Amino acid sequence: MGKVLESSLWRSSDFGTSYTKLTLQPGITTVIDNFYICPTNKRKVILVSSSLSDRDQSLFLSTDEGATFQKQPIPFFVETLIFHPKEEDKILAYTKESKLYVSSDLGKKWTLLQERVTKDHVFWAVSGVDADPDLVHVEAQDLSGGFRYVTCPIHNCSEKTLTAPFAGPIDQGSLTVQDDYIFFKATAANRTKYHVSYRRNEFVLMKLPKYALPKDLQIISTDESQVFVAVQEWYQVDTYNLYQSDLRGVHYALALEDVRSSRQAEESVLIDILEVRGVKGVFLANQKIDGKVMTLITYNKGRDWDYLRPPSVDMNGKPTNCKPPDCHLHLHLRWADNPYVSGTVHTKDTAPGLIMGAGNLGSQLVEYKEEMYITSDCGHTWRQVFEEEHHILYLDHGGVIVAIKDTSIPLKILKFSVDEGLTWSTHNFTSTSVFVDGLLSEPGDETLVMTVFGHISFRSDWELVKVDFRPSFSRQCSEEDYSSWDLSNLQGDRCIMGQQRSFRKRKSTSWCIKGRSFTSALTSRVCECRDSDFLCDYGFERSPSSESNTNKCSANFWFNPLSPPDDCALGQTYASSLGYRKVVSNMCEGGVDLQQGPMQLQCPLTPPRGLQVSIRGEAVAVRPGEDILFVVRQEQGDVLTTKYQVDLGDGFKAMYVNLTLTGEPIRHRYESPGIYRVSVRAENMAGHDEAVLFVQVNSPLQALYLEVVPVVGINQEVNLTAVLLPLNPNLTVFYWWIGHSLQPLLSLDNSVTTRFSDTGDVRVTVQAACGNSVLQDSRVLRVLDQFQVMPLEFSKELDAYNPNTPEWREDVGLVVTRLLSKETSVPEELLVTVVKPGLPTLADLYVLVPAPRPTRKRSLSSDKTLTAIRQVLKAQKISFLLRGGVRVLVALRDTGTGVQRLGGGGGYWAVVVLFVIGLFAAGAFILYKFKRKRPGRTVYAQMHNEKEQEMTSPVSHSEDVQGAVQGNHSGVVLSINSREMHSYLVS
């Protein structure tokens, strides 16, 4: 319900004949957020109200069906109210802050129960199952961020009284408490396991077929002491398989494959299966195979399925020409988004056997066809009643069926039937057409009064129209007005779920009221057990038999029927399964008993299997001094006679008994960083098993700095170093991203070497991961084909102030660059000073070459730059002050090699160029010697001479740059000469 003003709230106490406007606070406008009616006492009503500014909320409480209200301010904002299923004054309130409050006096006083609670996963105790009726089941988030299942009594709920029925964490939003069962799922190491508890016993794993490998599991029903689940297996996309359980909800057998599903908003899943209300054990389902959707029905809770029989004639009496096996009736099994209208299929507990649904005849379900069909004998025979979908409402236990067309245009006519859809009459419920929003029956299905509500236009207020069918019936029904009908399946078998059941229905010629006291069930008689009363046991599946028409249950390849169950303790006995078990809630007696094994077997002493050791919370990396809890689990084998030898890897060793039986964790603390091998060996007289866990104990990373020279040459080997604090040897993994690559390089060392084949800016990023701690740093490198490196040194006084940190080295380099630029007028962007790690303090000055101008063949600016830098350094003009007035001089470092001139392999290319020049000189000499002139070669020789002149004198003879090698345009020239050389030699 959306927010409405108080002026829109009206009350009727005479079946909608008249309405009284509710006034909650005279003179004050009140906003109604929601309202709640107590399910056990409908006289008690609670309205949730907000101020116009939404700054506070209040409750308005009524104990007289809304005739009067009492205002009760509350200190929180209500998201949902949940009434106790038995005690009418007890209420749970879930707030917008994810807190849970409780009230025991219909909302007058509230007590905080729990914080960080998951919405829609709070449950009251189930009557007859939970020992304490005031117990609350809650899914809540703990301080570590994980989710837990806890229980708490409402009168004494604190951290001390909280109980955790399951010790480990569970998946968020997975807790479900329903009838005799509690379900949740827990995911660890990318494996999801589903757990169940029957009648509040210990949790055990739900056992689906071994290779079902479920991606999702949805609870369909839990009534009659059996669980019906839909499982999306590993290979399925838009279908689910149906499974039904044994009594405890542990072992599951396949009931139906490939039931259609669809995803809705907020990732909710709708599965095309519908439980027919009024007759237990009857379900409808839409099966999707090879893209075709077909409707099936079962009368024995999924043991057998059949297609729906099509009617022989349509609503006009014409033949449908629809005959099995090529044609059947198919129904849409959608729920209505609007709670005040029926879905595409309508059934009621008070009208057993009566089903109305929208669908079509044919080989498969067609989405756009929504003809209306009805059955009054629970699906045995069907009739078409309308050509379009209608909203349905049952009155007086189905004695009157009301239908209004599902359309977007305004209406003023409804249709009704008093003979279970055999004939239909029309009724003008209003003189002005209205857009119908919903249908209501007050106060229940046993009445003959209904209300149609809607609006005349989209801007108008609601219109409520009362429709009273009581004047059409002059008397109450007597026994002479009823006839009986027998429930049977489509084969005509009356023994369904082990009994024959008969129901009463009103004769079509009797116009009378069934009334509140009417009961539809007439008689039931228990049948003898037959083969059809048994389904395949866990680990078995039905396969067609060549010897008979019935299906035989055969063991799956992964299942050994003679294996004892997991909970089989030494000294006990178990019955080996022949592959069959009786359908839960089947009432048959005597006759055939397929589930009894041939003999009772003694539970053997079994070796431990499936031993696991883990840290609670599933972490494998912890900090020094942190308290951790080791949990040991054993999936199979005897636990009473098994001893467990535990070695925690740091000298702690101990022997345990009943370790996996009690589930008590082992508390421990590692003081020093390192990798510890934790081992648990379980052993008894039948065998042994071992589990190993490697625990990383490390302090969180504090700082990461990527050190790399800012300028490198093409194909020059460069070292990338990650400086890490604190240093954790053998525990840190480094991830290196170079350039635009999405695939990182991995290393255990904090440095890697690489080369770059192209010029330009390249970003290098490193991540250091140690346990749960991850840090990142990034740098941009310039890859150039030409630059010079000048070695620098500092006054010895600087060493005393060198903390050897990356930040300090970077700051010193910046100040040197800035001073050199100021003294030489060389732009700062052409100078990069890199201070090297360690002592003594040394540095390299990178002098970059300015971008060449298109009209200039050769630049002399680099020579002038180097000369200027040398002059200011020799003149001791570059210095800076340290703390205490200590002056540090910067000078050239004597390396014996002078200035290093680096680029994209310039020296190599110079040798190649000289070699090519020599070849051309020899060729020219031969041409001249033998005077063999060819026009093409003459043109080539001239071109070669021009290029050779352009390449001459690549090195300046200046004393300051002696020994330097500059590439200039040699790469381009070489490629041209190489092509011309090849052309000349092959011509």
PDB file of C-alpha atoms in Angstrom, residues 709-718 754-762 781-787 846 901-909 967-968 970-971:
ATOM      1  CA  VAL A 709      63.648   5.203 -13.974  1.00  0.00           C
ATOM      2  CA  PRO A 710      61.305   7.746 -15.555  1.00  0.00           C
ATOM      3  CA  VAL A 711      63.034   7.630 -18.956  1.00  0.00           C
ATOM      4  CA  VAL A 712      64.127   4.529 -20.851  1.00  0.00           C
ATOM      5  CA  GLY A 713      65.340   3.808 -24.348  1.00  0.00           C
ATOM      6  CA  ILE A 714      63.757   1.609 -26.963  1.00  0.00           C
ATOM      7  CA  ASN A 715      64.537  -2.082 -26.299  1.00  0.00           C
ATOM      8  CA  GLN A 716      66.608  -1.081 -23.284  1.00  0.00           C
ATOM      9  CA  GLU A 717      66.260  -3.436 -20.319  1.00  0.00           C
ATOM     10  CA  VAL A 718      64.597  -1.644 -17.419  1.00  0.00           C
ATOM     11  CA  THR A 754      61.137  -5.698 -19.132  1.00  0.00           C
ATOM     12  CA  ARG A 755      61.751  -3.891 -22.430  1.00  0.00           C
ATOM     13  CA  PHE A 756      59.706  -1.469 -24.531  1.00  0.00           C
ATOM     14  CA  SER A 757      59.758  -1.602 -28.316  1.00  0.00           C
ATOM     15  CA  ASP A 758      57.840   1.590 -29.069  1.00  0.00           C
ATOM     16  CA  THR A 759      58.308   5.213 -28.045  1.00  0.00           C
ATOM     17  CA  GLY A 760      55.726   7.045 -25.969  1.00  0.00           C
ATOM     18  CA  ASP A 761      54.358   7.176 -22.436  1.00  0.00           C
ATOM     19  CA  VAL A 762      53.727   3.816 -20.763  1.00  0.00           C
ATOM     20  CA  LEU A 781      57.547   5.920 -18.064  1.00  0.00           C
ATOM     21  CA  ARG A 782      58.731   7.818 -21.135  1.00  0.00           C
ATOM     22  CA  VAL A 783      60.196   5.579 -23.825  1.00  0.00           C
ATOM     23  CA  LEU A 784      62.486   7.609 -26.126  1.00  0.00           C
ATOM     24  CA  ASP A 785      64.843   6.858 -28.987  1.00  0.00           C
ATOM     25  CA  GLN A 786      67.355   9.624 -27.974  1.00  0.00           C
ATOM     26  CA  PHE A 787      68.430  11.121 -24.645  1.00  0.00           C
ATOM     27  CA  TYR A 846      68.430  12.530 -17.812  1.00  0.00           C
ATOM     28  CA  ARG A 901      74.136   8.745 -24.867  1.00  0.00           C
ATOM     29  CA  LEU A 902      71.242   6.351 -25.081  1.00  0.00           C
ATOM     30  CA  GLY A 903      68.558   5.740 -27.620  1.00  0.00           C
ATOM     31  CA  GLY A 904      66.915   3.071 -29.674  1.00  0.00           C
ATOM     32  CA  GLY A 905      70.131   1.152 -30.429  1.00  0.00           C
ATOM     33  CA  GLY A 906      71.856   4.194 -32.092  1.00  0.00           C
ATOM     34  CA  GLY A 907      75.386   2.694 -31.920  1.00  0.00           C
ATOM     35  CA  TYR A 908      74.223  -0.471 -33.630  1.00  0.00           C
ATOM     36  CA  TRP A 909      72.561   1.461 -36.403  1.00  0.00           C
ATOM     37  CA  GLY A 967      70.983   8.536 -34.049  1.00  0.00           C
ATOM     38  CA  ASN A 968      69.266  11.547 -35.717  1.00  0.00           C
ATOM     39  CA  SER A 970      69.466   7.113 -39.207  1.00  0.00           C
ATOM     40  CA  GLY A 971      66.561   4.708 -38.759  1.00  0.00           C
TER      41      GLY A 971
END
